[in-house]
Amino acid sequence: MTTEMLAVFLGSSIRLAMPLLLAAIGELVSERAGVLNMSLEGMMLTGAFAGAVAAWATGSPVLGLVAAVAAVVPVALLQAFLTNTLRANQIVSGLGLNILILGATTLGYREIFGARSREAIPGFDKWSPPGLGDIPVFGEAVFTQVWLVYAAPLIVIAVAMMLRTTALGIALRAAGESPRVLDRAGLSAVRLRYGVVIFTGIMAALGGAFLAIGDIHTFTEGMTNGAGYLAIAAVIFGKWDIVRTAIACLLFGAATALQFQLPAMGIEVPSALLIMSPYLLAFLSVAGLVGRQTAPRALAVPYWR
């Protein structure tokens, strides 16, 4: 691999990992509090669709990003209501929402853009921090990215500090380990779980909007293509640690980038194998073949006072 190819591969890996990382940050916080959001895929797809439509209608990607968040919050509230108030099975309710959203966005896409349309929509421009873009070979390929790429590490740092050093972080961990003890301490585990699901929705909206208006500047049917499930797998792969989860997202992004890099290098690998590689890594993580997994004890367990 030449230096130029390596630079392109690194830049592509980072770009492809970003929607996973944004969604996985929200999912990590939620799972630490005991809520498994299987609807993450649907939330990301909602964000991508709403962001694309709003950016197309207004010509502003900023308004598209705002619309993405505004559209996903009701979905997150519905998920929170089903799992925390009605105490529905978190896996079944999440998968049901994913199916509903896939159908709704497909119908909306065909009504607005027409079947099989790939109409370009306004999106965020790429830029590079001062100095980094001037680095020979690697500057343009690696550091010229959409601003959300640079916002993601800041969010990771902020969430890591919140989880490890604040009273809120302690309460979140308590909600995922022993919510009854949290209630006895005078804090509402249910309200806290509502909050983390909404936070997950916001982060999923950012991840979905990144796909539509930050990366390819268009919308296609089911364009998340399993990204939500990969984000959930990254949390498991990372053993519910935010740094390990971020590394897992980068690993999944690199596996996806190989689909394009290896053929460009003249390496003949079956395309089906390249397409399945990130999902194979996800399967290994979920199956526990990458080390012992210790989930929060109350994860996916309905709770009531």
Tab-separated table of C-alpha atoms in Angstrom:
chain	number	residue	atom	x	y	z
A	1	MET	CA	0.000	0.000	0.000
A	2	THR	CA	1.445	3.355	-1.050
A	3	THR	CA	1.458	6.376	1.236
A	4	GLU	CA	-1.292	7.993	-0.838
A	5	MET	CA	-3.486	4.893	-0.572
A	6	LEU	CA	-2.872	4.706	3.161
A	7	ALA	CA	-3.934	8.328	3.551
A	8	VAL	CA	-7.143	7.721	1.568
A	9	PHE	CA	-7.842	4.574	3.607
A	10	LEU	CA	-7.405	6.410	6.923
A	11	GLY	CA	-9.604	9.301	5.806
A	12	SER	CA	-12.315	6.931	4.571
A	13	SER	CA	-12.171	4.867	7.768
A	14	ILE	CA	-12.695	7.957	9.923
A	15	ARG	CA	-15.526	9.239	7.736
A	16	LEU	CA	-17.347	5.896	7.670
A	17	ALA	CA	-16.918	5.448	11.422
A	18	MET	CA	-18.476	8.799	12.348
A	19	PRO	CA	-22.200	7.949	12.058
A	20	LEU	CA	-21.545	4.773	14.056
A	21	LEU	CA	-19.632	6.700	16.715
A	22	LEU	CA	-22.270	9.401	17.115
A	23	ALA	CA	-25.053	6.835	17.518
A	24	ALA	CA	-22.934	4.559	19.719
A	25	ILE	CA	-22.212	7.375	22.195
A	26	GLY	CA	-25.928	7.780	22.815
A	27	GLU	CA	-26.502	4.039	22.986
A	28	LEU	CA	-23.649	3.590	25.453
A	29	VAL	CA	-25.141	6.141	27.851
A	30	SER	CA	-28.555	4.524	27.513
A	31	GLU	CA	-27.296	1.000	28.100
A	32	ARG	CA	-25.282	2.116	31.109
A	33	ALA	CA	-28.627	3.275	32.499
A	34	GLY	CA	-30.287	-0.053	31.677
A	35	VAL	CA	-32.142	0.669	28.413
A	36	LEU	CA	-31.342	-1.239	25.228
A	37	ASN	CA	-32.481	0.803	22.217
A	38	MET	CA	-32.920	-1.669	19.397
A	39	SER	CA	-34.733	1.162	17.602
A	40	LEU	CA	-31.377	2.904	17.057
A	41	GLU	CA	-31.471	1.889	13.391
A	42	GLY	CA	-34.873	3.482	12.951
A	43	MET	CA	-33.805	6.614	14.784
A	44	MET	CA	-30.805	7.030	12.486
A	45	LEU	CA	-32.968	6.451	9.411
A	46	THR	CA	-35.483	9.030	10.632
A	47	GLY	CA	-32.682	11.537	11.137
A	48	ALA	CA	-31.284	10.876	7.671
A	49	PHE	CA	-34.686	11.243	6.009
A	50	ALA	CA	-35.801	14.341	7.922
A	51	GLY	CA	-32.408	15.991	7.486
A	52	ALA	CA	-32.396	15.304	3.746
A	53	VAL	CA	-35.943	16.551	3.190
A	54	ALA	CA	-35.443	19.723	5.234
A	55	ALA	CA	-32.098	20.512	3.591
A	56	TRP	CA	-33.644	19.923	0.148
A	57	ALA	CA	-36.696	22.065	0.915
A	58	THR	CA	-34.844	24.977	2.539
A	59	GLY	CA	-31.440	24.767	0.886
A	60	SER	CA	-29.831	24.860	4.319
A	61	PRO	CA	-27.979	21.854	5.785
A	62	VAL	CA	-28.075	23.550	9.199
A	63	LEU	CA	-31.871	23.536	9.138
A	64	GLY	CA	-31.658	19.966	7.902
A	65	LEU	CA	-29.661	19.021	10.998
A	66	VAL	CA	-32.163	20.786	13.249
A	67	ALA	CA	-35.047	19.010	11.507
A	68	ALA	CA	-33.292	15.660	11.931
A	69	VAL	CA	-33.113	16.120	15.701
A	70	ALA	CA	-36.684	17.441	15.875
A	71	ALA	CA	-37.990	14.430	13.955
A	72	VAL	CA	-36.152	11.828	16.031
A	73	VAL	CA	-37.083	13.158	19.477
A	74	PRO	CA	-40.740	11.977	19.156
A	75	VAL	CA	-39.484	8.539	18.108
A	76	ALA	CA	-37.233	8.459	21.174
A	77	LEU	CA	-40.125	9.526	23.395
A	78	LEU	CA	-42.247	6.722	21.976
A	79	GLN	CA	-39.453	4.227	22.611
A	80	ALA	CA	-39.054	5.548	26.158
A	81	PHE	CA	-42.806	5.320	26.768
A	82	LEU	CA	-42.972	1.739	25.516
A	83	THR	CA	-39.997	0.517	27.514
A	84	ASN	CA	-40.217	2.593	30.692
A	85	THR	CA	-43.931	3.230	31.179
A	86	LEU	CA	-45.571	0.257	29.479
A	87	ARG	CA	-42.527	-1.904	30.329
A	88	ALA	CA	-42.631	-3.557	26.891
A	89	ASN	CA	-39.888	-5.900	25.791
A	90	GLN	CA	-37.073	-3.588	24.737
A	91	ILE	CA	-35.878	-5.783	21.868
A	92	VAL	CA	-39.308	-6.475	20.381
A	93	SER	CA	-40.531	-2.883	20.658
A	94	GLY	CA	-37.304	-1.573	19.145
A	95	LEU	CA	-37.423	-3.923	16.178
A	96	GLY	CA	-41.080	-3.038	15.645
A	97	LEU	CA	-40.215	0.654	15.472
A	98	ASN	CA	-37.426	-0.077	13.001
A	99	ILE	CA	-39.842	-1.861	10.660
A	100	LEU	CA	-42.415	0.938	10.982
A	101	ILE	CA	-39.845	3.655	10.272
A	102	LEU	CA	-38.338	1.798	7.303
A	103	GLY	CA	-41.777	1.620	5.709
A	104	ALA	CA	-42.655	5.230	6.531
A	105	THR	CA	-39.391	6.690	5.212
A	106	THR	CA	-39.550	4.560	2.073
A	107	LEU	CA	-43.075	5.802	1.362
A	108	GLY	CA	-42.113	9.402	2.109
A	109	TYR	CA	-39.006	9.146	-0.066
A	110	ARG	CA	-40.967	7.862	-3.050
A	111	GLU	CA	-43.684	10.477	-2.642
A	112	ILE	CA	-41.239	13.393	-2.349
A	113	PHE	CA	-38.300	12.408	-4.556
A	114	GLY	CA	-39.777	9.641	-6.705
A	115	ALA	CA	-38.816	5.985	-6.867
A	116	ARG	CA	-35.093	5.340	-7.378
A	117	SER	CA	-34.292	9.026	-7.333
A	118	ARG	CA	-30.812	10.093	-6.245
A	119	GLU	CA	-31.394	13.822	-6.320
A	120	ALA	CA	-28.512	15.789	-4.817
A	121	ILE	CA	-29.371	17.842	-1.746
A	122	PRO	CA	-27.461	20.657	-0.018
A	123	GLY	CA	-24.970	19.372	2.518
A	124	PHE	CA	-22.162	20.490	4.768
A	125	ASP	CA	-18.892	21.422	3.107
A	126	LYS	CA	-15.637	19.793	4.158
A	127	TRP	CA	-12.892	21.784	5.833
A	128	SER	CA	-9.682	21.171	7.728
A	129	PRO	CA	-8.331	22.790	10.913
A	130	PRO	CA	-5.565	25.333	10.299
A	131	GLY	CA	-2.265	23.616	9.633
A	132	LEU	CA	-3.571	20.049	9.490
A	133	GLY	CA	-4.862	20.397	5.943
A	134	ASP	CA	-1.391	21.465	4.771
A	135	ILE	CA	0.325	18.258	5.903
A	136	PRO	CA	1.822	16.589	2.812
A	137	VAL	CA	-0.149	13.597	1.485
A	138	PHE	CA	-2.236	13.111	4.652
A	139	GLY	CA	-3.571	16.645	5.024
A	140	GLU	CA	-6.305	16.640	2.401
A	141	ALA	CA	-7.140	12.925	2.528
A	142	VAL	CA	-7.348	12.539	6.320
A	143	PHE	CA	-8.074	15.934	7.842
A	144	THR	CA	-10.430	17.482	5.290
A	145	GLN	CA	-13.729	16.386	6.792
A	146	VAL	CA	-17.174	17.684	7.704
A	147	TRP	CA	-17.220	19.593	11.011
A	148	LEU	CA	-19.204	16.811	12.696
A	149	VAL	CA	-16.102	14.618	12.436
A	150	TYR	CA	-14.277	17.053	14.708
A	151	ALA	CA	-17.264	17.508	17.008
A	152	ALA	CA	-17.498	13.767	17.710
A	153	PRO	CA	-14.233	13.465	19.724
A	154	LEU	CA	-15.272	16.465	21.811
A	155	ILE	CA	-18.592	14.759	22.551
A	156	VAL	CA	-16.745	11.555	23.476
A	157	ILE	CA	-14.548	13.457	25.930
A	158	ALA	CA	-17.516	15.301	27.455
A	159	VAL	CA	-19.551	12.109	27.893
A	160	ALA	CA	-16.560	10.237	29.323
A	161	MET	CA	-16.017	12.971	31.902
A	162	MET	CA	-19.721	13.022	32.740
A	163	LEU	CA	-19.847	9.263	33.294
A	164	ARG	CA	-16.682	9.100	35.380
A	165	THR	CA	-16.562	12.306	37.395
A	166	THR	CA	-20.089	13.658	37.945
A	167	ALA	CA	-23.047	12.799	40.148
A	168	LEU	CA	-25.129	12.312	37.019
A	169	GLY	CA	-22.698	9.666	35.802
A	170	ILE	CA	-22.952	7.838	39.131
A	171	ALA	CA	-26.755	7.970	38.921
A	172	LEU	CA	-26.700	6.610	35.368
A	173	ARG	CA	-24.548	3.680	36.370
A	174	ALA	CA	-26.811	3.032	39.355
A	175	ALA	CA	-29.870	2.989	37.082
A	176	GLY	CA	-28.209	0.285	35.011
A	177	GLU	CA	-26.985	-1.782	37.934
A	178	SER	CA	-29.616	-1.393	40.650
A	179	PRO	CA	-32.446	1.022	39.818
A	180	ARG	CA	-34.322	0.195	43.020
A	181	VAL	CA	-31.408	1.441	45.105
A	182	LEU	CA	-31.413	4.643	43.033
A	183	ASP	CA	-35.109	5.158	43.766
A	184	ARG	CA	-34.527	4.615	47.466
A	185	ALA	CA	-31.892	7.348	47.326
A	186	GLY	CA	-34.585	9.783	46.183
A	187	LEU	CA	-33.870	9.803	42.441
A	188	SER	CA	-36.282	8.515	39.819
A	189	ALA	CA	-34.774	5.707	37.760
A	190	VAL	CA	-37.682	5.929	35.301
A	191	ARG	CA	-37.163	9.642	34.652
A	192	LEU	CA	-33.454	9.077	34.238
A	193	ARG	CA	-34.120	6.315	31.737
A	194	TYR	CA	-36.480	8.593	29.817
A	195	GLY	CA	-33.676	11.136	29.608
A	196	VAL	CA	-31.066	8.718	28.306
A	197	VAL	CA	-33.388	7.441	25.571
A	198	ILE	CA	-33.991	11.011	24.413
A	199	PHE	CA	-30.224	11.626	24.454
A	200	THR	CA	-29.772	8.485	22.368
A	201	GLY	CA	-32.309	9.828	19.890
A	202	ILE	CA	-30.444	13.122	19.548
A	203	MET	CA	-27.137	11.358	18.941
A	204	ALA	CA	-28.763	8.948	16.475
A	205	ALA	CA	-30.245	11.938	14.640
A	206	LEU	CA	-26.767	13.445	14.303
A	207	GLY	CA	-25.452	10.133	12.978
A	208	GLY	CA	-28.280	9.772	10.469
A	209	ALA	CA	-28.008	13.380	9.338
A	210	PHE	CA	-24.268	12.891	8.861
A	211	LEU	CA	-25.011	10.137	6.348
A	212	ALA	CA	-27.473	12.210	4.316
A	213	ILE	CA	-26.188	15.786	4.490
A	214	GLY	CA	-22.642	15.340	5.727
A	215	ASP	CA	-21.368	12.499	3.590
A	216	ILE	CA	-23.190	11.621	0.353
A	217	HIS	CA	-25.595	14.609	0.081
A	218	THR	CA	-28.597	12.531	-0.922
A	219	PHE	CA	-31.108	10.080	0.524
A	220	THR	CA	-31.833	6.530	-0.547
A	221	GLU	CA	-34.252	3.928	0.745
A	222	GLY	CA	-32.940	2.300	3.916
A	223	MET	CA	-29.683	4.209	3.564
A	224	THR	CA	-28.539	3.439	7.126
A	225	ASN	CA	-28.128	-0.165	5.963
A	226	GLY	CA	-27.676	-1.632	9.439
A	227	ALA	CA	-25.570	1.202	10.882
A	228	GLY	CA	-27.746	1.322	13.994
A	229	TYR	CA	-27.174	-2.347	14.687
A	230	LEU	CA	-23.437	-1.900	14.158
A	231	ALA	CA	-23.457	0.947	16.684
A	232	ILE	CA	-25.124	-1.334	19.235
A	233	ALA	CA	-22.553	-4.036	18.464
A	234	ALA	CA	-19.764	-1.467	18.932
A	235	VAL	CA	-21.014	-0.795	22.472
A	236	ILE	CA	-20.884	-4.531	23.216
A	237	PHE	CA	-17.516	-4.869	21.449
A	238	GLY	CA	-16.240	-2.008	23.595
A	239	LYS	CA	-17.532	-3.679	26.781
A	240	TRP	CA	-19.601	-0.612	27.690
A	241	ASP	CA	-16.484	1.563	27.919
A	242	ILE	CA	-16.597	4.771	25.893
A	243	VAL	CA	-12.963	4.686	24.715
A	244	ARG	CA	-13.201	1.036	23.657
A	245	THR	CA	-16.516	1.749	21.974
A	246	ALA	CA	-14.937	4.568	19.957
A	247	ILE	CA	-12.118	2.215	18.910
A	248	ALA	CA	-14.698	-0.388	17.898
A	249	CYS	CA	-16.471	2.172	15.697
A	250	LEU	CA	-13.174	3.052	14.017
A	251	LEU	CA	-12.528	-0.663	13.478
A	252	PHE	CA	-15.938	-1.120	11.879
A	253	GLY	CA	-15.309	1.963	9.735
A	254	ALA	CA	-11.974	0.537	8.583
A	255	ALA	CA	-13.626	-2.783	7.735
A	256	THR	CA	-16.164	-0.922	5.604
A	257	ALA	CA	-13.437	1.161	3.936
A	258	LEU	CA	-11.691	-2.034	2.861
A	259	GLN	CA	-14.629	-2.695	0.534
A	260	PHE	CA	-13.354	0.169	-1.624
A	261	GLN	CA	-9.636	0.116	-0.841
A	262	LEU	CA	-8.729	-3.473	-1.694
A	263	PRO	CA	-10.175	-3.413	-5.246
A	264	ALA	CA	-8.343	-0.104	-5.826
A	265	MET	CA	-5.114	-1.854	-4.826
A	266	GLY	CA	-5.760	-4.647	-7.304
A	267	ILE	CA	-6.374	-7.232	-4.577
A	268	GLU	CA	-9.046	-9.648	-5.713
A	269	VAL	CA	-11.350	-10.446	-2.800
A	270	PRO	CA	-14.972	-11.603	-3.216
A	271	SER	CA	-17.202	-8.548	-2.882
A	272	ALA	CA	-19.621	-10.456	-0.648
A	273	LEU	CA	-16.799	-11.100	1.833
A	274	LEU	CA	-15.873	-7.420	1.930
A	275	ILE	CA	-19.486	-6.350	2.412
A	276	MET	CA	-19.996	-8.788	5.276
A	277	SER	CA	-16.703	-7.987	7.055
A	278	PRO	CA	-18.026	-5.283	9.439
A	279	TYR	CA	-21.047	-7.432	10.246
A	280	LEU	CA	-18.776	-10.423	10.880
A	281	LEU	CA	-16.819	-8.354	13.392
A	282	ALA	CA	-20.108	-7.300	14.957
A	283	PHE	CA	-21.211	-10.937	15.183
A	284	LEU	CA	-17.984	-11.921	16.895
A	285	SER	CA	-18.445	-9.153	19.444
A	286	VAL	CA	-22.083	-9.974	20.189
A	287	ALA	CA	-21.244	-13.673	20.427
A	288	GLY	CA	-18.640	-12.892	23.094
A	289	LEU	CA	-15.730	-14.174	21.022
A	290	VAL	CA	-13.653	-11.028	21.570
A	291	GLY	CA	-13.454	-11.406	25.321
A	292	ARG	CA	-15.754	-11.692	28.279
A	293	GLN	CA	-18.686	-9.299	28.223
A	294	THR	CA	-20.040	-7.850	31.468
A	295	ALA	CA	-23.210	-5.916	30.732
A	296	PRO	CA	-24.966	-3.687	33.275
A	297	ARG	CA	-26.998	-6.025	35.472
A	298	ALA	CA	-30.330	-4.298	34.839
A	299	LEU	CA	-29.828	-3.882	31.074
A	300	ALA	CA	-33.087	-4.525	29.172
A	301	VAL	CA	-34.878	-5.400	32.433
A	302	PRO	CA	-38.169	-3.495	32.858
A	303	TYR	CA	-38.385	-1.577	36.117
A	304	TRP	CA	-41.222	-0.087	38.123
A	305	ARG	CA	-41.305	1.402	41.585
